[in-house]
CSV table of C-alpha atoms and ligand atoms in Angstrom, one decimal:
chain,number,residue,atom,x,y,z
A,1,UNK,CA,67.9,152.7,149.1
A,2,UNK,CA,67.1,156.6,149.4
A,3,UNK,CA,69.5,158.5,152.0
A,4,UNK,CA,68.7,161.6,153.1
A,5,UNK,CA,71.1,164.7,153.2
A,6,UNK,CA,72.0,168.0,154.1
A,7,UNK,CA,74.6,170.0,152.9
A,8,UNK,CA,76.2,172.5,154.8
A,9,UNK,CA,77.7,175.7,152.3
A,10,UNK,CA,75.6,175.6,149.7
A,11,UNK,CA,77.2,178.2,147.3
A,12,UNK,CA,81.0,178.1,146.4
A,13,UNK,CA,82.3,174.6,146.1
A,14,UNK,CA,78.8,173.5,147.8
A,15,UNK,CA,77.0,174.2,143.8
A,16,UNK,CA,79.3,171.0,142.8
A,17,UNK,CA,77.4,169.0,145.1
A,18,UNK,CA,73.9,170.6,144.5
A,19,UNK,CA,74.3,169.4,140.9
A,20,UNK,CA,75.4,166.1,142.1
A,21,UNK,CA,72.6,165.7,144.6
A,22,UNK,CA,70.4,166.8,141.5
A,23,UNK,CA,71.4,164.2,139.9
A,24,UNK,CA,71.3,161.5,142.8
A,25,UNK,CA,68.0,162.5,143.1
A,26,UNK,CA,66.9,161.6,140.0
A,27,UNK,CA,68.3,158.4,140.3
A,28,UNK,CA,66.6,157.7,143.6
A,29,UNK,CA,69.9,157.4,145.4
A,30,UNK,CA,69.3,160.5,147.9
A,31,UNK,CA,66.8,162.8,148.6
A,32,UNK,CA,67.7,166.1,149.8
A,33,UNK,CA,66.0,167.5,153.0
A,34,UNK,CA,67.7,170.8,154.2
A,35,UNK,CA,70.5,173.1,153.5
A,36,UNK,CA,72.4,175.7,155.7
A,37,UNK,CA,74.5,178.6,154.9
A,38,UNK,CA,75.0,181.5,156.4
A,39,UNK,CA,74.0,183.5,153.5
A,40,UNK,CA,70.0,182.8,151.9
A,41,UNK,CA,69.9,181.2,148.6
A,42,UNK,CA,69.3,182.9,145.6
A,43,UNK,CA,65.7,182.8,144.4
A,44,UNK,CA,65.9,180.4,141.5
A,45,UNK,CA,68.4,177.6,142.7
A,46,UNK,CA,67.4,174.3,142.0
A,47,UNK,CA,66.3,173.8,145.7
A,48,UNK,CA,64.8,176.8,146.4
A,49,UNK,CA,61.1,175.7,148.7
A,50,UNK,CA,63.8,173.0,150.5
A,51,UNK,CA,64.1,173.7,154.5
A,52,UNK,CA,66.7,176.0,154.6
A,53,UNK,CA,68.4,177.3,158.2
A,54,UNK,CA,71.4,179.7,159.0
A,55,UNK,CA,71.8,177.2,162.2
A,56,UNK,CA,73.3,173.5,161.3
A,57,UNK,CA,72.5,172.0,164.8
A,58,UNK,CA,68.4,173.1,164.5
A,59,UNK,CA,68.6,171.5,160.6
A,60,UNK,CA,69.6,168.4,161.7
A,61,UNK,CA,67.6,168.3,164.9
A,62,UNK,CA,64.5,169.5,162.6
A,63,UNK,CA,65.5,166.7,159.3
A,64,UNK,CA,67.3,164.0,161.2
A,65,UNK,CA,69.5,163.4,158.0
A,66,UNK,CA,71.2,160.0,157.3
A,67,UNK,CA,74.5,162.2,156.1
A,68,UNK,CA,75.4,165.3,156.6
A,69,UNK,CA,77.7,167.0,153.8
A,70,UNK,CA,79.9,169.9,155.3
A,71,UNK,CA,81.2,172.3,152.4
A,72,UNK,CA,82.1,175.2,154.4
A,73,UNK,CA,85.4,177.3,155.1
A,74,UNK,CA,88.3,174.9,156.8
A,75,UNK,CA,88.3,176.9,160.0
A,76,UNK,CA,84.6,175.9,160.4
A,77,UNK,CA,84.9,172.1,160.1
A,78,UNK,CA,85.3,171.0,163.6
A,79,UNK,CA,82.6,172.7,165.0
A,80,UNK,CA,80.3,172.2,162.1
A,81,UNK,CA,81.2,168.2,162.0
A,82,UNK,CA,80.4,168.0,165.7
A,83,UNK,CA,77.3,168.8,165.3
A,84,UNK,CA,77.1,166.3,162.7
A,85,UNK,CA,78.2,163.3,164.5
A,86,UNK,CA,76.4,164.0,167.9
A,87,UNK,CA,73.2,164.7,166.1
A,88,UNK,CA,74.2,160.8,165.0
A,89,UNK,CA,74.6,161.5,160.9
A,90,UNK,CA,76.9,160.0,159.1
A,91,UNK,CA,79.3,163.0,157.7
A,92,UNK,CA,80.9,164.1,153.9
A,93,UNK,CA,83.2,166.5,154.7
A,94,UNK,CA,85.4,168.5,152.5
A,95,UNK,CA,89.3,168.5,152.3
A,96,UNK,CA,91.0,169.4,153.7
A,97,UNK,CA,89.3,168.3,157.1
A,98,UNK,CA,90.4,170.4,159.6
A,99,UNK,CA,92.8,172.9,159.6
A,100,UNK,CA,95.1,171.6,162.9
A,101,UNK,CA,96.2,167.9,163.9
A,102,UNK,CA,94.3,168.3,167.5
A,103,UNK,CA,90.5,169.2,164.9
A,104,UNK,CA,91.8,166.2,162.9
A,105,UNK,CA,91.7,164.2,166.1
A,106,UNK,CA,88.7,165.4,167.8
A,107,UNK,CA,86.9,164.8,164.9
A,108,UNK,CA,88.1,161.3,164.1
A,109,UNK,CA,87.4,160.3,167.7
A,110,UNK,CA,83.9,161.9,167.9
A,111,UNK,CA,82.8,159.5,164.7
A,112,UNK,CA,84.4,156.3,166.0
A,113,UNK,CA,82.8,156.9,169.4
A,114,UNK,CA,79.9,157.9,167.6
A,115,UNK,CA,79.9,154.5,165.7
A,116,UNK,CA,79.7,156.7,162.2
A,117,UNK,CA,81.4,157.5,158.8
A,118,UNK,CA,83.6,160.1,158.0
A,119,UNK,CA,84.1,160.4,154.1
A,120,UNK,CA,87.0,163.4,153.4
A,121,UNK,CA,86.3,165.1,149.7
A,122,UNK,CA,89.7,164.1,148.6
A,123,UNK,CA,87.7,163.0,145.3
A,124,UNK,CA,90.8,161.9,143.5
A,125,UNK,CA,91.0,158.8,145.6
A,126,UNK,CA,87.8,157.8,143.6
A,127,UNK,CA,89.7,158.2,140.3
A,128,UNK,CA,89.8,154.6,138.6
A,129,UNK,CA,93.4,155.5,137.4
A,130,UNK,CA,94.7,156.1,140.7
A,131,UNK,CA,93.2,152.8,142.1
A,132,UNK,CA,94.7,150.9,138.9
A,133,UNK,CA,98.0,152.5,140.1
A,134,UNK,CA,97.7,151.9,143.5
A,135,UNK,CA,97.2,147.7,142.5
A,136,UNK,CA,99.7,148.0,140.0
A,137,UNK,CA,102.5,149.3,142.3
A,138,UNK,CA,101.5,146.7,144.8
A,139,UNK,CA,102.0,143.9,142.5
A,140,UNK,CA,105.4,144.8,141.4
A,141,UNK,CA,104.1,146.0,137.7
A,142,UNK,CA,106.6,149.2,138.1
A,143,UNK,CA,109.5,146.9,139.8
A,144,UNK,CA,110.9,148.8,143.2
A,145,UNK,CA,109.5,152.3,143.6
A,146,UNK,CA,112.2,154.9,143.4
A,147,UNK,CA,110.3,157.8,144.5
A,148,UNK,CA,107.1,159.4,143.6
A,149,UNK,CA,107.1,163.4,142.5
A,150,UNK,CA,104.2,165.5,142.5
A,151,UNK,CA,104.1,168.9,140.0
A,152,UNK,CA,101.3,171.6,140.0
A,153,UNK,CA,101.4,174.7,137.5
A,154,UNK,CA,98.1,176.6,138.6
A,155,UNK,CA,97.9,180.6,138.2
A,156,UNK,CA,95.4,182.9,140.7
A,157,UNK,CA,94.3,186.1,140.3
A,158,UNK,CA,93.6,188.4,143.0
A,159,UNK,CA,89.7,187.9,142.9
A,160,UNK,CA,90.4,184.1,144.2
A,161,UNK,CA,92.4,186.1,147.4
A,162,UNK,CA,89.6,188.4,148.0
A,163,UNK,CA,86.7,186.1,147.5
A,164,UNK,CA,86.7,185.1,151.2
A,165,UNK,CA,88.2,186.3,154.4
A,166,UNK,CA,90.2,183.6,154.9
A,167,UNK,CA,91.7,182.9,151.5
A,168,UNK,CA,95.6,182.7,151.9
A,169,UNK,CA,95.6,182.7,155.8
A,170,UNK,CA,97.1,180.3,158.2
A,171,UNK,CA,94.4,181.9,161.0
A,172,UNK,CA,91.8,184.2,161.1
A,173,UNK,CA,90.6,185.3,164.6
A,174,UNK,CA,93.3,183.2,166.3
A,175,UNK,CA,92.2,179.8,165.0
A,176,UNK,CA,94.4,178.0,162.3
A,177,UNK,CA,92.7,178.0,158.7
A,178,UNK,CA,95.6,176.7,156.8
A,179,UNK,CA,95.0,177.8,153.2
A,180,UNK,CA,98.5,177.3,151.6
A,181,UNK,CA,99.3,176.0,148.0
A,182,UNK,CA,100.4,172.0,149.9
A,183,UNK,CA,97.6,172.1,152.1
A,184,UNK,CA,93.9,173.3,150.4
A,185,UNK,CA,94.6,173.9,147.0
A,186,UNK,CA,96.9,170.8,146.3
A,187,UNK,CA,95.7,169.1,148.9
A,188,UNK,CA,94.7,166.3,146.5
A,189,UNK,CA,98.2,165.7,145.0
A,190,UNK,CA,99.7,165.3,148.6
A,191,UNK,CA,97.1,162.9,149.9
A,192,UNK,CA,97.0,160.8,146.3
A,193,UNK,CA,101.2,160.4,146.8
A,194,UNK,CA,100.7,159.6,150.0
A,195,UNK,CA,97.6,157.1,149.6
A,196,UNK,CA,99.6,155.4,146.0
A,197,UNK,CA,102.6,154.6,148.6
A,198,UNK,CA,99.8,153.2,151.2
A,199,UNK,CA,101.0,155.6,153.8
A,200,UNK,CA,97.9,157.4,154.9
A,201,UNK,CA,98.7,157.2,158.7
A,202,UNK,CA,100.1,159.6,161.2
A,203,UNK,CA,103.4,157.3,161.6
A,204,UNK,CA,104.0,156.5,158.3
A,205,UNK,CA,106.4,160.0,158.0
A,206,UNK,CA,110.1,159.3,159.0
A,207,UNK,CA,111.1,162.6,157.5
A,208,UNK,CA,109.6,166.2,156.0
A,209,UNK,CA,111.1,169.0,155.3
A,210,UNK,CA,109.4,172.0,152.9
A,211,UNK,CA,110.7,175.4,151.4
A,212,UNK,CA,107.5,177.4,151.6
A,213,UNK,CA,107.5,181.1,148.9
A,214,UNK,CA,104.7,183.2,148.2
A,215,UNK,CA,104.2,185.8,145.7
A,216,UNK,CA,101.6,187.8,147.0
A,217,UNK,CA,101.0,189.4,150.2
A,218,UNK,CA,99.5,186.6,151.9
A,219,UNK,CA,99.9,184.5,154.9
A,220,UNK,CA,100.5,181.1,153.3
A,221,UNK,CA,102.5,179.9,150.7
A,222,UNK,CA,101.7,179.9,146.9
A,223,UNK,CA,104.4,178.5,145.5
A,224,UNK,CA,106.1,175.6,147.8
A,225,UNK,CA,108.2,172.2,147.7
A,226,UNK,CA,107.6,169.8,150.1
A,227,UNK,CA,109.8,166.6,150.3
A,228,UNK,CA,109.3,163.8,152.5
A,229,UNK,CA,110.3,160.1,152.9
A,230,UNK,CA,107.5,157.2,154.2
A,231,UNK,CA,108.3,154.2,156.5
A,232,UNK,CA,108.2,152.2,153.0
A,233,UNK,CA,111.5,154.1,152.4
A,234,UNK,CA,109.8,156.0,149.5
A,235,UNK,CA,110.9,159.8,149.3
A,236,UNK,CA,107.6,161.5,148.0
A,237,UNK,CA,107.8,165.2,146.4
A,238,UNK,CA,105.4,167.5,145.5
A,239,UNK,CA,105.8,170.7,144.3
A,240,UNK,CA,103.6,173.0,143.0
A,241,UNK,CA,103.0,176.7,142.3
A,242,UNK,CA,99.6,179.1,142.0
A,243,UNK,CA,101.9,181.9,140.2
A,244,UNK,CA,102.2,180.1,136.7
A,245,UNK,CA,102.3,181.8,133.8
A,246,UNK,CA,101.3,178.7,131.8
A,247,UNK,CA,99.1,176.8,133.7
A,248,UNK,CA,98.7,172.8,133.9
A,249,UNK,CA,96.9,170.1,135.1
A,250,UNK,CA,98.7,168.5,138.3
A,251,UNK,CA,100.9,165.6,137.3
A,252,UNK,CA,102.1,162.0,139.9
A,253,UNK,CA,104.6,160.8,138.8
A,254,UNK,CA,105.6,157.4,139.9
A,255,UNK,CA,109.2,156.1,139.6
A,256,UNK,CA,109.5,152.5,139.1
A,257,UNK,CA,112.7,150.3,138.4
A,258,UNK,CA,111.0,149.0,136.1
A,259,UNK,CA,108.4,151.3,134.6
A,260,UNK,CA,107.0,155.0,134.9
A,261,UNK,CA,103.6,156.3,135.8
A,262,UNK,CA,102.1,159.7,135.4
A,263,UNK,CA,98.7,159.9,137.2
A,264,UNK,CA,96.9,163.5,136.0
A,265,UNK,CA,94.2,163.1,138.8
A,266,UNK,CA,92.0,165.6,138.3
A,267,UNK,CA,91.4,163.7,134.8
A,268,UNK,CA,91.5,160.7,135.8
A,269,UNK,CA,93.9,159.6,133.2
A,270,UNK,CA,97.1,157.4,133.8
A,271,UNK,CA,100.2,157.3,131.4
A,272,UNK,CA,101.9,154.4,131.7
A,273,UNK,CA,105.4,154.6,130.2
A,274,UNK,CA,103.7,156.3,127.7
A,275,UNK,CA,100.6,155.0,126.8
A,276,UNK,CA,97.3,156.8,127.9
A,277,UNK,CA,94.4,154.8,130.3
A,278,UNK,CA,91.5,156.7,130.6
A,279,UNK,CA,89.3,156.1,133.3
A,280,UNK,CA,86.3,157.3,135.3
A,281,UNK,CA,85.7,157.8,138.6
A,282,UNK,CA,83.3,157.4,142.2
A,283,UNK,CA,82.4,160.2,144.1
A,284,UNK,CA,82.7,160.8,147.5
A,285,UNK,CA,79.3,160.5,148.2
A,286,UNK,CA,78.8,157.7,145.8
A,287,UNK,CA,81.6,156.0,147.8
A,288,UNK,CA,79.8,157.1,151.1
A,289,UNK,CA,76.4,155.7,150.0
A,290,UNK,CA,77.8,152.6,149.1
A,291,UNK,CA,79.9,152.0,152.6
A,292,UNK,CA,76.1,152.3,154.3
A,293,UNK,CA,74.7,150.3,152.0
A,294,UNK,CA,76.9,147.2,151.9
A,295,UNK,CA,79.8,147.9,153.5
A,296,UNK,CA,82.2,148.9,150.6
A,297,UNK,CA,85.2,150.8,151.8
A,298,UNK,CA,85.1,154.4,152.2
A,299,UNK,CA,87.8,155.3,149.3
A,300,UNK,CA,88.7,158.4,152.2
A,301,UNK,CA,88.2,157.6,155.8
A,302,UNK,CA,88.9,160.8,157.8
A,303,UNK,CA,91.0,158.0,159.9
A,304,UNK,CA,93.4,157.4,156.8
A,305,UNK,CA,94.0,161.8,156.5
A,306,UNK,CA,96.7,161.1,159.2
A,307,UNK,CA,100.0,161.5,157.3
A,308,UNK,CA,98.3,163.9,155.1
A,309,UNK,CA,97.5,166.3,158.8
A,310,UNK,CA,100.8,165.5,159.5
A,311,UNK,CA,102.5,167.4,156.3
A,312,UNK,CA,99.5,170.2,156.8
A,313,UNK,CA,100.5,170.7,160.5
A,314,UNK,CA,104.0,170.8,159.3
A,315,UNK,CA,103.4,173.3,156.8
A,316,UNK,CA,100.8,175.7,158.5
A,317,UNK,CA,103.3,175.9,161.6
A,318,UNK,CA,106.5,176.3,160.0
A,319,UNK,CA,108.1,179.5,159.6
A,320,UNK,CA,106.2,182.2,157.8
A,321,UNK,CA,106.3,181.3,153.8
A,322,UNK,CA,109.2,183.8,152.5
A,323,UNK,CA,108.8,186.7,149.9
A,324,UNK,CA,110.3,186.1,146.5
A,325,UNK,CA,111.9,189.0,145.6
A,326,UNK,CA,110.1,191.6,142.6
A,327,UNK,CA,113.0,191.1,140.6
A,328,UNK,CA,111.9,187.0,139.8
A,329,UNK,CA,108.3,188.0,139.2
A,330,UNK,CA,106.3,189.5,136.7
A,331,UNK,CA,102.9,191.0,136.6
A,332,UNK,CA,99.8,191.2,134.4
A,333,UNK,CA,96.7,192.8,134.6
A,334,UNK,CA,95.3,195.0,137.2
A,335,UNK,CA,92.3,194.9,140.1
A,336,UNK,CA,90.9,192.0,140.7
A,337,UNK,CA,92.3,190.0,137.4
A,338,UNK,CA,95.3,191.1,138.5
A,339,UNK,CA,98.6,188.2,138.0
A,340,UNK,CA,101.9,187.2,139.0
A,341,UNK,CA,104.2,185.1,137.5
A,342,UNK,CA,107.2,183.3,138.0
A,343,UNK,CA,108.9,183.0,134.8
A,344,UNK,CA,110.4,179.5,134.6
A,345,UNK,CA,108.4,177.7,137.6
A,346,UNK,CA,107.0,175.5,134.9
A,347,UNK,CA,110.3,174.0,134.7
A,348,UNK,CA,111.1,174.1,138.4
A,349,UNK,CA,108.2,172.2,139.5
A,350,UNK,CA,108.7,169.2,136.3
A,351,UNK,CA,112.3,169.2,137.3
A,352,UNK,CA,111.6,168.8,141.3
A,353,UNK,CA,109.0,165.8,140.4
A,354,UNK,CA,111.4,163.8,138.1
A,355,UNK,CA,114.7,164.1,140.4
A,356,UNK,CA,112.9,164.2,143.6
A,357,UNK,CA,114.6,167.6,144.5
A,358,UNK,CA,113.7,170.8,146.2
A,359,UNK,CA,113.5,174.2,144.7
A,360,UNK,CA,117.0,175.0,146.4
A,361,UNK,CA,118.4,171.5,145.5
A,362,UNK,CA,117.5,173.1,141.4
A,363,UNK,CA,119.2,176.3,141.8
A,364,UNK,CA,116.3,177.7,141.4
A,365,UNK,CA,117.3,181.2,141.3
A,366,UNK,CA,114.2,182.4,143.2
A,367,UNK,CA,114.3,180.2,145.7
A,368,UNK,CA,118.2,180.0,147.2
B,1,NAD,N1,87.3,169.0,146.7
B,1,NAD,C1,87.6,170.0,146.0
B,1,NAD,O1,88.1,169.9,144.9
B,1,NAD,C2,87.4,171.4,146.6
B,1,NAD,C3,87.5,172.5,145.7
B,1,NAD,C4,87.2,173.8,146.3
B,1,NAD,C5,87.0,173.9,147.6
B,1,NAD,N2,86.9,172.8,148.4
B,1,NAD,C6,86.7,172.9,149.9
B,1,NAD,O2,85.3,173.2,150.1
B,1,NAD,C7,85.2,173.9,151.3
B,1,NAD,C8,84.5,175.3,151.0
B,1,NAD,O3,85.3,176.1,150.2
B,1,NAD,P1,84.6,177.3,149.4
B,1,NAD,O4,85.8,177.9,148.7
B,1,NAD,O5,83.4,176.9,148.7
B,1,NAD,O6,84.3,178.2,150.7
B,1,NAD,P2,83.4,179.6,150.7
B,1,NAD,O7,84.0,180.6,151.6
B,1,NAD,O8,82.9,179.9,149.4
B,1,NAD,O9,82.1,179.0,151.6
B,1,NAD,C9,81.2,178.1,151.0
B,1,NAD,C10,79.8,178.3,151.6
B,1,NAD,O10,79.8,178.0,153.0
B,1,NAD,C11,79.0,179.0,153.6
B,1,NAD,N3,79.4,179.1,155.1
B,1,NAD,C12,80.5,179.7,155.7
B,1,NAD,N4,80.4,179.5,157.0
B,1,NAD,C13,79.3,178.7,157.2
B,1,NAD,C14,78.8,178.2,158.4
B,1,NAD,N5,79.3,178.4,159.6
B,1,NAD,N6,77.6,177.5,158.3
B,1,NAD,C15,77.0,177.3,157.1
B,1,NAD,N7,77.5,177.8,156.0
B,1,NAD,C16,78.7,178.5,156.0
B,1,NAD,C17,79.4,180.3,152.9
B,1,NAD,O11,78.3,181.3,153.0
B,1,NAD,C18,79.4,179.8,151.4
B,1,NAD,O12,78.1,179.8,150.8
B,1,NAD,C19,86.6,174.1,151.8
B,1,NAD,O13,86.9,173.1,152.7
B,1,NAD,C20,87.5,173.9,150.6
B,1,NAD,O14,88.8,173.5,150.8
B,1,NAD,C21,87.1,171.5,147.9
């Protein structure tokens, strides 16, 4: 069956889904019938001759869509997805949400009153590794689960800061926008621990507790540990940095009694005590399309993003992230390319994800 779609933000992280809807397209799956952004398209995009409006609300009411795909700035979510909903489209909304518990709620509660879907872009839940982890775990395969520890080595130059006004801010204009290192960047590897233990809801938390750095002169955090422990009684870590001077790909580790996983989700590879799985993965909208279709379950229902809006909440009204001091960092280039590093957070961030410890728990010298 062909759906039809709009897609709210169609530059920036919106391109990735104008090459999938390409792509749908040709296979019949969707067929797209309006985009909105607030800036025009450029002249030879793919889609160029589509309807195109600066206005959601008079897209939809002009299209009547079957899903709406939102793709814009956190801080523009709720008001963006409630349009969705009560123009009665079913909605693909990017992660992280919203950028507050109370948007996470209204807009939960506006599609279950609504009677639609709510698909959140965490696309490594569609990773075939994580769901043979996930059924592996539940079957014993890795005996009792010691902990699970999350590390992320990513480096940022300045151009990713100035790119938008509300890179690195926890508001903008008085309303929360929550782009830290745990909650937009790494959102994935916080919501994948979480979703591997099975604790996706509000309540599944018993405990949190984060020690929240930056590097730059930002609002948020950029380099950051969060620890937490889940009604299961598993303690869950992640720790990650964006001030790396060798960057990696983002590593779950999974500590069984009797066995070890490494899930590298953004490659949809899993390790299992040493022997590499490759797998592929669904998309989010794939995923979407098949829930209306035949009732397949959405692989991120904005209804399971409850313990994951509970560490963001956490996180964006904490105290402010501290300063690391010069004499830890080091510096290379200059303007926009411009870098800092931590030498050594490499280490840090392994070393907090195989013994389930914080930054100050490893002596990290930049940290304590
Ligand atoms: N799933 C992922 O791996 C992934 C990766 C990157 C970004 N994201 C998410 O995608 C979303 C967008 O991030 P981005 O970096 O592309 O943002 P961005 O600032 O580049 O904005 C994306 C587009 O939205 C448009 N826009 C802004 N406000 C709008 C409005 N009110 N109505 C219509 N269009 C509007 C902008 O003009 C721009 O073209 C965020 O939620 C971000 O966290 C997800």
């Amino acid at each position: 069956m062909t759906r039809t779609v709009v897609l709210a933000g169609a530059s920036g992280y919106g391109a990735t889904y104008l090459r999938e809807i390409e792509e749908l397209e040709a296979r019949g799956l969707v067929r797209l019938v309006g985009l909105c952004d607030l800036r025009p398209l450029d002249a030879d995009a793919r889609f160029a001759g589509r309807p195109f409006d600066t206005r959601l609300d008079r897209l939809l009411a002009a299209t009547r869509p079957d899903v709406a795909i939102v793709a814009t700035p956190i801080h523009t979510h709720l008001p963006l997805s409630r349009q969705v909903l009560e123009a009665g489209c079913h909605l693909l909304l990017e992660k992280p949400p919203a950028p507050s518990a109370a948007e996470w709620r209204t807009i939960r509660t506006l599609a279950r009153d609504n009677a639609l879907s709510c698909q959140v872009g965490f696309q490594s839940l569609g990773s075939g590794a994580r769901t043979r982890l996930a059924e592996l775990i539940a079957a014993g395969g890795l005996g009792e689960i010691r902990g699970i520890g999350c590390y992320g080595a990513w480096s940022r130059d300045t151009s990713y800061y100035q790119r938008a006004v509300w890179a690195g801010r926890r508001e903008l204009d008085g309303v929360p926008v929550a782009d830290g290192a745990l909650t937009n960047p790494f959102a994935h590897a916080v919501a994948t621990a979480l979703a591997l233990d099975g604790s996706t809801g509000w309540n599944d938390i018993t405990a949190l507790e984060t020690e929240l750095l930056r590097v730059r002169d930002i609002q948020v955090d950029d380099t950051s540990c969060l620890r937490l422990r889940t009604r299961n009684d598993t303690v869950i870590t992640v720790a990650v940095t964006l001030a790396a001077r060798t960057p990696e790909e983002p590593v779950v580790v999974v500590h069984g009694s009797r066995g070890r996983a490494e899930l590298h989700y953004t490659r949809d590879l899993l390790v299992l005590d040493g022997r590499p799985e490759q797998y592929g993965r669904t998309s989010p909208l794939v995923n979407l399309l098949a829930h209306l279709d035949d009732g397949t379950a959405l692989q991120s229902d904005i209804d399971a993003c409850g313990a994951f809006t509970r560490v963001l909440e956490h996180v964006n009204t904490s105290p402010a992230p501290r300063l690391i001091d010069e004499r830890w960092l080091t510096r290379e280039g200059e303007g926009p390319s411009a870098r800092v590093h931590i030498p050594g957070v490499e280490q840090a961030v392994r070393a907090s994800a195989e013994n389930l410890a914080t930054f100050a728990e490893l002596a990290a010298p930049w940290a304590v």
